[in-house]
Amino acid sequence: MGGKSDYEHLAVTSELLTQLGVPHEVRVVSAHRTPDRMFEYASSAEGRGLEVIIAAAGGAAHLPGMVAAKTVLPVIGVPIPATALNGMDALLSIVQMPKGVPVATMAIGKPGAANAALFAAAILSGKHPELRERLAAFRSAQEAAVLRDAILV
């Protein structure tokens, strides 16, 4: 994430990854304020065993794209509603990547942060069958919860 204040939107990402049994790390790495750290983080990610990167940022939101420029790992971008534009600026910045440097872009804020965790798990589940089973169980539990709630209506 680009700054510590982004974590209020990303806590759900870490919670879901933990729930699904996906080891992960949480770091503050700013594309603008700590560019050398960002370059080092992204370029060393694969060598450190990372398989997917979730990068969240608000405003100009260059972090996901710059991370994607420095690694061939899948990068998932989460726009954060950090300005008066409520995340639309970040969404457009992340989604409009040039050809050749893809970033999978999620929705703005907490819904996107949750989906980023689920999408990362789906990517990883191709290599980790036990994760695929946990992800399927998560989806089944969601379905059961909706069906339970439907009875109340």
PDB file of C-alpha atoms in Angstrom:
ATOM      1  CA  MET A   1       0.000   0.000   0.000  1.00  0.00           C
ATOM      2  CA  GLY A   2       1.122   3.520  -0.671  1.00  0.00           C
ATOM      3  CA  GLY A   3       0.659   4.757   2.908  1.00  0.00           C
ATOM      4  CA  LYS A   4      -0.295   3.584   6.382  1.00  0.00           C
ATOM      5  CA  SER A   5      -3.682   5.311   6.117  1.00  0.00           C
ATOM      6  CA  ASP A   6      -4.596   2.908   3.286  1.00  0.00           C
ATOM      7  CA  TYR A   7      -4.684   0.007   5.746  1.00  0.00           C
ATOM      8  CA  GLU A   8      -8.214   0.852   6.933  1.00  0.00           C
ATOM      9  CA  HIS A   9      -9.357  -0.209   3.467  1.00  0.00           C
ATOM     10  CA  LEU A  10      -6.982  -3.174   3.215  1.00  0.00           C
ATOM     11  CA  ALA A  11      -7.461  -4.869   6.577  1.00  0.00           C
ATOM     12  CA  VAL A  12     -10.087  -7.091   4.938  1.00  0.00           C
ATOM     13  CA  THR A  13      -7.478  -8.255   2.412  1.00  0.00           C
ATOM     14  CA  SER A  14      -5.182  -9.541   5.128  1.00  0.00           C
ATOM     15  CA  GLU A  15      -8.106 -11.027   7.074  1.00  0.00           C
ATOM     16  CA  LEU A  16      -9.364 -12.995   4.058  1.00  0.00           C
ATOM     17  CA  LEU A  17      -5.901 -14.210   3.093  1.00  0.00           C
ATOM     18  CA  THR A  18      -5.384 -15.406   6.671  1.00  0.00           C
ATOM     19  CA  GLN A  19      -8.809 -17.081   6.682  1.00  0.00           C
ATOM     20  CA  LEU A  20      -7.902 -18.899   3.468  1.00  0.00           C
ATOM     21  CA  GLY A  21      -4.512 -19.937   4.842  1.00  0.00           C
ATOM     22  CA  VAL A  22      -2.505 -17.848   2.376  1.00  0.00           C
ATOM     23  CA  PRO A  23       0.828 -16.646   3.789  1.00  0.00           C
ATOM     24  CA  HIS A  24       1.286 -12.970   3.040  1.00  0.00           C
ATOM     25  CA  GLU A  25       3.073  -9.814   4.063  1.00  0.00           C
ATOM     26  CA  VAL A  26       1.819  -6.262   4.522  1.00  0.00           C
ATOM     27  CA  ARG A  27       4.151  -3.395   3.609  1.00  0.00           C
ATOM     28  CA  VAL A  28       3.964   0.353   3.109  1.00  0.00           C
ATOM     29  CA  VAL A  29       5.852   1.156  -0.086  1.00  0.00           C
ATOM     30  CA  SER A  30       5.209   4.488  -1.785  1.00  0.00           C
ATOM     31  CA  ALA A  31       5.865   4.909  -5.499  1.00  0.00           C
ATOM     32  CA  HIS A  32       6.396   8.644  -4.970  1.00  0.00           C
ATOM     33  CA  ARG A  33       7.943   9.006  -1.506  1.00  0.00           C
ATOM     34  CA  THR A  34      10.104   5.851  -1.437  1.00  0.00           C
ATOM     35  CA  PRO A  35      10.721   4.966  -5.089  1.00  0.00           C
ATOM     36  CA  ASP A  36      13.997   3.121  -4.457  1.00  0.00           C
ATOM     37  CA  ARG A  37      12.313   0.968  -1.809  1.00  0.00           C
ATOM     38  CA  MET A  38       9.423   0.314  -4.209  1.00  0.00           C
ATOM     39  CA  PHE A  39      11.800  -0.729  -7.009  1.00  0.00           C
ATOM     40  CA  GLU A  40      13.706  -3.035  -4.645  1.00  0.00           C
ATOM     41  CA  TYR A  41      10.499  -4.527  -3.228  1.00  0.00           C
ATOM     42  CA  ALA A  42       9.035  -5.266  -6.659  1.00  0.00           C
ATOM     43  CA  SER A  43      12.211  -6.488  -8.328  1.00  0.00           C
ATOM     44  CA  SER A  44      13.065  -8.850  -5.441  1.00  0.00           C
ATOM     45  CA  ALA A  45       9.518 -10.180  -4.892  1.00  0.00           C
ATOM     46  CA  GLU A  46       9.796 -13.309  -7.011  1.00  0.00           C
ATOM     47  CA  GLY A  47      13.171 -14.216  -5.522  1.00  0.00           C
ATOM     48  CA  ARG A  48      11.657 -13.895  -2.040  1.00  0.00           C
ATOM     49  CA  GLY A  49       8.986 -16.446  -2.939  1.00  0.00           C
ATOM     50  CA  LEU A  50       6.051 -14.134  -3.615  1.00  0.00           C
ATOM     51  CA  GLU A  51       3.677 -15.371  -6.315  1.00  0.00           C
ATOM     52  CA  VAL A  52       1.134 -12.527  -6.531  1.00  0.00           C
ATOM     53  CA  ILE A  53       1.298  -8.883  -5.421  1.00  0.00           C
ATOM     54  CA  ILE A  54      -1.675  -6.820  -4.270  1.00  0.00           C
ATOM     55  CA  ALA A  55      -0.832  -3.121  -4.558  1.00  0.00           C
ATOM     56  CA  ALA A  56      -3.232  -0.452  -3.337  1.00  0.00           C
ATOM     57  CA  ALA A  57      -3.002   3.297  -3.718  1.00  0.00           C
ATOM     58  CA  GLY A  58      -5.132   6.418  -3.829  1.00  0.00           C
ATOM     59  CA  GLY A  59      -4.922   9.656  -5.767  1.00  0.00           C
ATOM     60  CA  ALA A  60      -2.481   9.358  -8.657  1.00  0.00           C
ATOM     61  CA  ALA A  61      -2.186   5.672  -7.669  1.00  0.00           C
ATOM     62  CA  HIS A  62       1.032   4.885  -9.486  1.00  0.00           C
ATOM     63  CA  LEU A  63       2.074   2.083  -7.106  1.00  0.00           C
ATOM     64  CA  PRO A  64       0.342  -0.880  -8.829  1.00  0.00           C
ATOM     65  CA  GLY A  65       1.603   0.091 -12.270  1.00  0.00           C
ATOM     66  CA  MET A  66       5.141   0.801 -11.133  1.00  0.00           C
ATOM     67  CA  VAL A  67       5.264  -2.511  -9.261  1.00  0.00           C
ATOM     68  CA  ALA A  68       3.998  -4.284 -12.388  1.00  0.00           C
ATOM     69  CA  ALA A  69       6.735  -2.572 -14.406  1.00  0.00           C
ATOM     70  CA  LYS A  70       9.396  -4.112 -12.145  1.00  0.00           C
ATOM     71  CA  THR A  71       8.150  -7.732 -11.914  1.00  0.00           C
ATOM     72  CA  VAL A  72       6.556 -10.397 -14.082  1.00  0.00           C
ATOM     73  CA  LEU A  73       4.438 -11.602 -11.153  1.00  0.00           C
ATOM     74  CA  PRO A  74       0.693 -10.951 -11.370  1.00  0.00           C
ATOM     75  CA  VAL A  75      -0.147  -7.568  -9.825  1.00  0.00           C
ATOM     76  CA  ILE A  76      -3.621  -6.805  -8.515  1.00  0.00           C
ATOM     77  CA  GLY A  77      -4.403  -3.113  -8.100  1.00  0.00           C
ATOM     78  CA  VAL A  78      -6.830  -1.756  -5.520  1.00  0.00           C
ATOM     79  CA  PRO A  79      -7.907   1.890  -5.871  1.00  0.00           C
ATOM     80  CA  ILE A  80      -8.221   3.642  -2.501  1.00  0.00           C
ATOM     81  CA  PRO A  81     -10.765   6.469  -1.990  1.00  0.00           C
ATOM     82  CA  ALA A  82      -8.208   8.941  -0.622  1.00  0.00           C
ATOM     83  CA  THR A  83      -9.178  12.215  -2.313  1.00  0.00           C
ATOM     84  CA  ALA A  84     -12.220  14.374  -3.001  1.00  0.00           C
ATOM     85  CA  LEU A  85     -12.824  12.203  -6.068  1.00  0.00           C
ATOM     86  CA  ASN A  86     -13.613   9.207  -3.820  1.00  0.00           C
ATOM     87  CA  GLY A  87     -11.226   6.862  -5.589  1.00  0.00           C
ATOM     88  CA  MET A  88     -12.296   7.534  -9.177  1.00  0.00           C
ATOM     89  CA  ASP A  89      -8.910   9.135  -9.855  1.00  0.00           C
ATOM     90  CA  ALA A  90      -7.130   6.069  -8.470  1.00  0.00           C
ATOM     91  CA  LEU A  91      -9.398   3.691 -10.397  1.00  0.00           C
ATOM     92  CA  LEU A  92      -8.716   5.407 -13.706  1.00  0.00           C
ATOM     93  CA  SER A  93      -4.992   5.565 -13.001  1.00  0.00           C
ATOM     94  CA  ILE A  94      -4.768   1.852 -12.220  1.00  0.00           C
ATOM     95  CA  VAL A  95      -7.114   0.556 -14.916  1.00  0.00           C
ATOM     96  CA  GLN A  96      -5.491   2.550 -17.750  1.00  0.00           C
ATOM     97  CA  MET A  97      -2.173   0.696 -17.876  1.00  0.00           C
ATOM     98  CA  PRO A  98      -0.331   0.702 -21.184  1.00  0.00           C
ATOM     99  CA  LYS A  99      -0.191  -2.421 -23.308  1.00  0.00           C
ATOM    100  CA  GLY A 100       2.488  -4.769 -22.023  1.00  0.00           C
ATOM    101  CA  VAL A 101       2.323  -3.871 -18.308  1.00  0.00           C
ATOM    102  CA  PRO A 102      -0.917  -5.428 -17.025  1.00  0.00           C
ATOM    103  CA  VAL A 103      -2.512  -4.765 -13.651  1.00  0.00           C
ATOM    104  CA  ALA A 104      -5.703  -6.610 -12.687  1.00  0.00           C
ATOM    105  CA  THR A 105      -7.829  -3.785 -11.303  1.00  0.00           C
ATOM    106  CA  MET A 106     -10.411  -4.306  -8.569  1.00  0.00           C
ATOM    107  CA  ALA A 107     -13.249  -2.074  -7.357  1.00  0.00           C
ATOM    108  CA  ILE A 108     -12.616   1.013  -5.229  1.00  0.00           C
ATOM    109  CA  GLY A 109     -12.038   0.600  -1.484  1.00  0.00           C
ATOM    110  CA  LYS A 110     -13.009  -2.276   0.802  1.00  0.00           C
ATOM    111  CA  PRO A 111     -15.028  -4.292  -1.766  1.00  0.00           C
ATOM    112  CA  GLY A 112     -12.048  -4.194  -4.121  1.00  0.00           C
ATOM    113  CA  ALA A 113      -9.666  -5.041  -1.290  1.00  0.00           C
ATOM    114  CA  ALA A 114     -11.743  -8.120  -0.432  1.00  0.00           C
ATOM    115  CA  ASN A 115     -11.939  -9.178  -4.070  1.00  0.00           C
ATOM    116  CA  ALA A 116      -8.179  -8.683  -4.429  1.00  0.00           C
ATOM    117  CA  ALA A 117      -7.619 -11.298  -1.724  1.00  0.00           C
ATOM    118  CA  LEU A 118     -10.071 -13.693  -3.363  1.00  0.00           C
ATOM    119  CA  PHE A 119      -8.586 -13.127  -6.816  1.00  0.00           C
ATOM    120  CA  ALA A 120      -5.053 -13.671  -5.493  1.00  0.00           C
ATOM    121  CA  ALA A 121      -6.235 -16.903  -3.872  1.00  0.00           C
ATOM    122  CA  ALA A 122      -7.837 -17.985  -7.157  1.00  0.00           C
ATOM    123  CA  ILE A 123      -4.569 -17.335  -9.015  1.00  0.00           C
ATOM    124  CA  LEU A 124      -2.595 -19.285  -6.413  1.00  0.00           C
ATOM    125  CA  SER A 125      -5.110 -22.135  -6.330  1.00  0.00           C
ATOM    126  CA  GLY A 126      -3.937 -23.347  -9.727  1.00  0.00           C
ATOM    127  CA  LYS A 127      -0.614 -24.303  -8.147  1.00  0.00           C
ATOM    128  CA  HIS A 128      -1.917 -25.121  -4.663  1.00  0.00           C
ATOM    129  CA  PRO A 129      -4.866 -27.595  -4.777  1.00  0.00           C
ATOM    130  CA  GLU A 130      -5.462 -27.364  -1.021  1.00  0.00           C
ATOM    131  CA  LEU A 131      -6.082 -23.634  -1.455  1.00  0.00           C
ATOM    132  CA  ARG A 132      -8.571 -24.375  -4.238  1.00  0.00           C
ATOM    133  CA  GLU A 133     -10.497 -26.531  -1.750  1.00  0.00           C
ATOM    134  CA  ARG A 134     -10.483 -23.759   0.879  1.00  0.00           C
ATOM    135  CA  LEU A 135     -11.602 -21.224  -1.716  1.00  0.00           C
ATOM    136  CA  ALA A 136     -14.440 -23.522  -2.811  1.00  0.00           C
ATOM    137  CA  ALA A 137     -15.484 -23.941   0.836  1.00  0.00           C
ATOM    138  CA  PHE A 138     -15.438 -20.146   1.271  1.00  0.00           C
ATOM    139  CA  ARG A 139     -17.704 -19.732  -1.758  1.00  0.00           C
ATOM    140  CA  SER A 140     -20.058 -22.442  -0.484  1.00  0.00           C
ATOM    141  CA  ALA A 141     -20.254 -20.708   2.892  1.00  0.00           C
ATOM    142  CA  GLN A 142     -21.124 -17.434   1.144  1.00  0.00           C
ATOM    143  CA  GLU A 143     -23.892 -19.168  -0.775  1.00  0.00           C
ATOM    144  CA  ALA A 144     -25.256 -20.778   2.397  1.00  0.00           C
ATOM    145  CA  ALA A 145     -25.284 -17.399   4.164  1.00  0.00           C
ATOM    146  CA  VAL A 146     -27.260 -15.793   1.339  1.00  0.00           C
ATOM    147  CA  LEU A 147     -29.750 -18.666   1.313  1.00  0.00           C
ATOM    148  CA  ARG A 148     -30.169 -18.379   5.108  1.00  0.00           C
ATOM    149  CA  ASP A 149     -30.805 -14.658   4.763  1.00  0.00           C
ATOM    150  CA  ALA A 150     -33.301 -15.276   1.950  1.00  0.00           C
ATOM    151  CA  ILE A 151     -35.487 -17.235   4.358  1.00  0.00           C
ATOM    152  CA  LEU A 152     -35.824 -14.126   6.537  1.00  0.00           C
ATOM    153  CA  VAL A 153     -37.231 -12.035   3.700  1.00  0.00           C
TER     154      VAL A 153
END
